[in-house]
Amino acid sequence: MFLLRNGLPPWIVKFVLLLVSITSLLFILDLDKLPKISEYSQEYLAIQSGYSSGLSNDLKHLLESDEKKEKYFLLIAIPTMPSHFTQRAAIRATWRNVSRWSALRQEEEHFKRIKVMFLFGRTQFGETSEEFQEELRNNDDMYIIDGLQEGRLVLKYKVLWALKQSLSFDYDYFIKTDDDIFVNLPLMTMSLMTSPRQRFYTGSCMHVYGGFGGYPHWRYCSGGGYVLSRDVVIEIHKLPEQVHQVKFRPEDAYTGWLVNRLNTLTEYKVKVFTQGLLKVGPYKCGPFTHHWFYHHVRSGKMETFFQNIDRNVYMECTDS
């Protein structure tokens, strides 16, 4: 042995070997030493009231008979609030309306099949308003999560729920975005048509989180818009329950954490494709049509965005 050949006392050699063994064990079981959710936090109360944060339950049931499930190219999850009526209406009228996009009219039908899920928690008054009830009656894209109290602190649990429920459908890509994001649907669709269908995670993935409280560092994609292939969603379901019992709140960093756990704890390795897909205003010369997602676009601006991008899907906007 190298340590013995270099004249170190046997007790030092044994100590070093023990230290290496303990370090390796902690690396393998690092989930157990991470900060857990406080029993008094809003997240904990939401879970105990009937909502389970874990994704591993009922996986077999969710994956049964994929051939009988509704088939889509893209499944798009959008956390929202009951009061955001105008944002949802603008999305449905503009970028979500596949038939309006001139650049998609000649594409195969499969690539035009888009499923949108607007995600809500329970509120004391919001979902009981007549306006909200009418919206529920007139649309099939609204999902209220039982046992999850509405609020920004539970955003990551909305996304967890969407990841799990998404497997009730057959699709190629899971996409998470927000209700103040305009999506360049033709450009994103055409780009994904030639992208990997497996082990795929992409977006504006230049962000780093962690390095405190026992957490390692990891990269993640901005919550304004990121993409996971369906197989990655399935593998996330298989992670142990304690993966989901973490203390930090940012939803996008949390999704990056789940992908990091796949790459660290399992043999299923996911490629993180870092692309500048998210554009944040101000939009001084109009929409930049080489991006997939445009942040902070309010309902009153979405129609203008749609018309400008639809006319020049492949043209970049340059300052004059």
PDB file of C-alpha atoms in Angstrom, residues 84-211:
ATOM      1  CA  HIS A  84     -54.899  36.343 -13.724  1.00  0.00           C
ATOM      2  CA  PHE A  85     -57.864  36.132 -16.100  1.00  0.00           C
ATOM      3  CA  THR A  86     -56.522  38.479 -18.754  1.00  0.00           C
ATOM      4  CA  GLN A  87     -53.142  36.729 -18.961  1.00  0.00           C
ATOM      5  CA  ARG A  88     -54.710  33.336 -19.566  1.00  0.00           C
ATOM      6  CA  ALA A  89     -57.152  34.766 -22.115  1.00  0.00           C
ATOM      7  CA  ALA A  90     -54.303  36.459 -23.988  1.00  0.00           C
ATOM      8  CA  ILE A  91     -52.275  33.239 -24.066  1.00  0.00           C
ATOM      9  CA  ARG A  92     -55.212  31.246 -25.440  1.00  0.00           C
ATOM     10  CA  ALA A  93     -55.871  33.887 -28.106  1.00  0.00           C
ATOM     11  CA  THR A  94     -52.255  34.318 -29.232  1.00  0.00           C
ATOM     12  CA  TRP A  95     -49.309  31.937 -28.950  1.00  0.00           C
ATOM     13  CA  ARG A  96     -51.363  28.970 -27.664  1.00  0.00           C
ATOM     14  CA  ASN A  97     -53.690  29.160 -30.689  1.00  0.00           C
ATOM     15  CA  VAL A  98     -51.765  26.865 -33.028  1.00  0.00           C
ATOM     16  CA  SER A  99     -54.095  27.490 -35.970  1.00  0.00           C
ATOM     17  CA  ARG A 100     -53.146  31.193 -36.037  1.00  0.00           C
ATOM     18  CA  TRP A 101     -49.433  30.584 -36.649  1.00  0.00           C
ATOM     19  CA  SER A 102     -48.776  30.831 -40.382  1.00  0.00           C
ATOM     20  CA  ALA A 103     -45.399  29.083 -40.014  1.00  0.00           C
ATOM     21  CA  LEU A 104     -47.052  25.951 -38.572  1.00  0.00           C
ATOM     22  CA  ARG A 105     -49.821  25.467 -41.112  1.00  0.00           C
ATOM     23  CA  GLN A 106     -47.806  23.131 -43.333  1.00  0.00           C
ATOM     24  CA  GLU A 107     -46.303  21.062 -40.523  1.00  0.00           C
ATOM     25  CA  GLU A 108     -47.405  17.526 -39.687  1.00  0.00           C
ATOM     26  CA  GLU A 109     -50.356  17.324 -37.339  1.00  0.00           C
ATOM     27  CA  HIS A 110     -48.385  15.586 -34.575  1.00  0.00           C
ATOM     28  CA  PHE A 111     -46.059  18.570 -34.186  1.00  0.00           C
ATOM     29  CA  LYS A 112     -49.052  20.896 -33.818  1.00  0.00           C
ATOM     30  CA  ARG A 113     -50.601  18.929 -30.963  1.00  0.00           C
ATOM     31  CA  ILE A 114     -50.041  21.050 -27.840  1.00  0.00           C
ATOM     32  CA  LYS A 115     -51.440  20.427 -24.358  1.00  0.00           C
ATOM     33  CA  VAL A 116     -51.505  23.388 -21.924  1.00  0.00           C
ATOM     34  CA  MET A 117     -52.049  22.972 -18.181  1.00  0.00           C
ATOM     35  CA  PHE A 118     -52.802  26.119 -16.167  1.00  0.00           C
ATOM     36  CA  LEU A 119     -51.994  25.230 -12.543  1.00  0.00           C
ATOM     37  CA  PHE A 120     -53.814  26.571  -9.467  1.00  0.00           C
ATOM     38  CA  GLY A 121     -53.692  25.926  -5.745  1.00  0.00           C
ATOM     39  CA  ARG A 122     -56.767  26.155  -3.572  1.00  0.00           C
ATOM     40  CA  THR A 123     -57.731  29.606  -2.291  1.00  0.00           C
ATOM     41  CA  GLN A 124     -60.392  30.650   0.167  1.00  0.00           C
ATOM     42  CA  PHE A 125     -62.281  32.842  -2.272  1.00  0.00           C
ATOM     43  CA  GLY A 126     -60.593  32.974  -5.693  1.00  0.00           C
ATOM     44  CA  GLU A 127     -61.855  29.779  -7.302  1.00  0.00           C
ATOM     45  CA  THR A 128     -65.411  30.406  -6.064  1.00  0.00           C
ATOM     46  CA  SER A 129     -65.869  33.669  -7.974  1.00  0.00           C
ATOM     47  CA  GLU A 130     -68.408  33.512 -10.777  1.00  0.00           C
ATOM     48  CA  GLU A 131     -65.864  34.754 -13.312  1.00  0.00           C
ATOM     49  CA  PHE A 132     -63.471  31.955 -12.398  1.00  0.00           C
ATOM     50  CA  GLN A 133     -66.230  29.332 -12.449  1.00  0.00           C
ATOM     51  CA  GLU A 134     -67.298  30.479 -15.900  1.00  0.00           C
ATOM     52  CA  GLU A 135     -63.699  30.202 -17.110  1.00  0.00           C
ATOM     53  CA  LEU A 136     -63.576  26.658 -15.706  1.00  0.00           C
ATOM     54  CA  ARG A 137     -66.756  25.712 -17.553  1.00  0.00           C
ATOM     55  CA  ASN A 138     -65.509  27.082 -20.861  1.00  0.00           C
ATOM     56  CA  ASN A 139     -61.960  25.664 -20.855  1.00  0.00           C
ATOM     57  CA  ASP A 140     -60.389  22.238 -20.376  1.00  0.00           C
ATOM     58  CA  ASP A 141     -56.877  23.496 -19.594  1.00  0.00           C
ATOM     59  CA  MET A 142     -57.348  24.489 -15.915  1.00  0.00           C
ATOM     60  CA  TYR A 143     -56.125  22.242 -13.073  1.00  0.00           C
ATOM     61  CA  ILE A 144     -56.808  22.981  -9.394  1.00  0.00           C
ATOM     62  CA  ILE A 145     -54.505  21.025  -7.074  1.00  0.00           C
ATOM     63  CA  ASP A 146     -56.403  19.666  -4.088  1.00  0.00           C
ATOM     64  CA  GLY A 147     -54.682  20.134  -0.738  1.00  0.00           C
ATOM     65  CA  LEU A 148     -52.251  22.773  -2.009  1.00  0.00           C
ATOM     66  CA  GLN A 149     -52.899  26.265  -0.691  1.00  0.00           C
ATOM     67  CA  GLU A 150     -52.408  28.949  -3.321  1.00  0.00           C
ATOM     68  CA  GLY A 151     -49.344  31.182  -2.956  1.00  0.00           C
ATOM     69  CA  ARG A 152     -45.867  31.862  -4.305  1.00  0.00           C
ATOM     70  CA  LEU A 153     -44.201  29.713  -1.643  1.00  0.00           C
ATOM     71  CA  VAL A 154     -45.658  26.547  -3.137  1.00  0.00           C
ATOM     72  CA  LEU A 155     -44.742  27.215  -6.767  1.00  0.00           C
ATOM     73  CA  LYS A 156     -42.345  24.275  -6.876  1.00  0.00           C
ATOM     74  CA  TYR A 157     -45.133  21.958  -5.709  1.00  0.00           C
ATOM     75  CA  LYS A 158     -47.330  23.087  -8.579  1.00  0.00           C
ATOM     76  CA  VAL A 159     -44.541  22.063 -10.929  1.00  0.00           C
ATOM     77  CA  LEU A 160     -44.042  18.758  -9.087  1.00  0.00           C
ATOM     78  CA  TRP A 161     -47.745  18.024  -9.438  1.00  0.00           C
ATOM     79  CA  ALA A 162     -47.619  18.887 -13.145  1.00  0.00           C
ATOM     80  CA  LEU A 163     -44.608  16.601 -13.649  1.00  0.00           C
ATOM     81  CA  LYS A 164     -46.526  13.738 -12.107  1.00  0.00           C
ATOM     82  CA  GLN A 165     -49.855  14.403 -13.817  1.00  0.00           C
ATOM     83  CA  SER A 166     -48.181  14.991 -17.168  1.00  0.00           C
ATOM     84  CA  LEU A 167     -47.600  11.249 -17.397  1.00  0.00           C
ATOM     85  CA  SER A 168     -51.338  10.805 -17.759  1.00  0.00           C
ATOM     86  CA  PHE A 169     -50.629  11.931 -21.317  1.00  0.00           C
ATOM     87  CA  ASP A 170     -48.245  10.725 -23.986  1.00  0.00           C
ATOM     88  CA  TYR A 171     -45.968  13.531 -25.177  1.00  0.00           C
ATOM     89  CA  ASP A 172     -42.414  14.189 -26.343  1.00  0.00           C
ATOM     90  CA  TYR A 173     -41.462  17.226 -24.246  1.00  0.00           C
ATOM     91  CA  PHE A 174     -42.550  18.753 -20.942  1.00  0.00           C
ATOM     92  CA  ILE A 175     -42.244  22.553 -20.914  1.00  0.00           C
ATOM     93  CA  LYS A 176     -42.629  24.835 -17.932  1.00  0.00           C
ATOM     94  CA  THR A 177     -43.247  28.540 -18.434  1.00  0.00           C
ATOM     95  CA  ASP A 178     -45.141  31.400 -16.720  1.00  0.00           C
ATOM     96  CA  ASP A 179     -48.290  33.338 -17.515  1.00  0.00           C
ATOM     97  CA  ASP A 180     -46.318  36.525 -18.271  1.00  0.00           C
ATOM     98  CA  ILE A 181     -44.207  34.744 -20.902  1.00  0.00           C
ATOM     99  CA  PHE A 182     -44.837  34.918 -24.638  1.00  0.00           C
ATOM    100  CA  VAL A 183     -43.779  31.694 -26.343  1.00  0.00           C
ATOM    101  CA  ASN A 184     -42.499  31.706 -29.927  1.00  0.00           C
ATOM    102  CA  LEU A 185     -44.289  28.456 -30.632  1.00  0.00           C
ATOM    103  CA  PRO A 186     -43.195  27.910 -34.253  1.00  0.00           C
ATOM    104  CA  LEU A 187     -39.504  28.448 -33.525  1.00  0.00           C
ATOM    105  CA  MET A 188     -39.607  26.261 -30.408  1.00  0.00           C
ATOM    106  CA  THR A 189     -41.557  23.527 -32.198  1.00  0.00           C
ATOM    107  CA  MET A 190     -39.263  23.454 -35.213  1.00  0.00           C
ATOM    108  CA  SER A 191     -36.176  23.437 -33.013  1.00  0.00           C
ATOM    109  CA  LEU A 192     -37.479  20.552 -30.910  1.00  0.00           C
ATOM    110  CA  MET A 193     -38.421  18.560 -33.995  1.00  0.00           C
ATOM    111  CA  THR A 194     -34.690  17.974 -34.530  1.00  0.00           C
ATOM    112  CA  SER A 195     -33.675  17.777 -30.853  1.00  0.00           C
ATOM    113  CA  PRO A 196     -32.960  14.621 -28.792  1.00  0.00           C
ATOM    114  CA  ARG A 197     -36.069  12.849 -27.511  1.00  0.00           C
ATOM    115  CA  GLN A 198     -34.228  11.392 -24.516  1.00  0.00           C
ATOM    116  CA  ARG A 199     -32.017  12.605 -21.649  1.00  0.00           C
ATOM    117  CA  PHE A 200     -32.769  16.200 -22.616  1.00  0.00           C
ATOM    118  CA  TYR A 201     -32.980  19.304 -20.396  1.00  0.00           C
ATOM    119  CA  THR A 202     -32.643  22.724 -21.962  1.00  0.00           C
ATOM    120  CA  GLY A 203     -33.383  26.405 -21.533  1.00  0.00           C
ATOM    121  CA  SER A 204     -31.354  29.367 -20.299  1.00  0.00           C
ATOM    122  CA  CYS A 205     -29.258  27.076 -18.083  1.00  0.00           C
ATOM    123  CA  MET A 206     -26.488  29.467 -17.087  1.00  0.00           C
ATOM    124  CA  HIS A 207     -27.671  29.826 -13.494  1.00  0.00           C
ATOM    125  CA  VAL A 208     -25.967  28.240 -10.472  1.00  0.00           C
ATOM    126  CA  TYR A 209     -27.584  27.449  -7.131  1.00  0.00           C
ATOM    127  CA  GLY A 210     -26.438  25.810  -3.892  1.00  0.00           C
ATOM    128  CA  GLY A 211     -23.138  25.903  -2.062  1.00  0.00           C
TER     129      GLY A 211
END
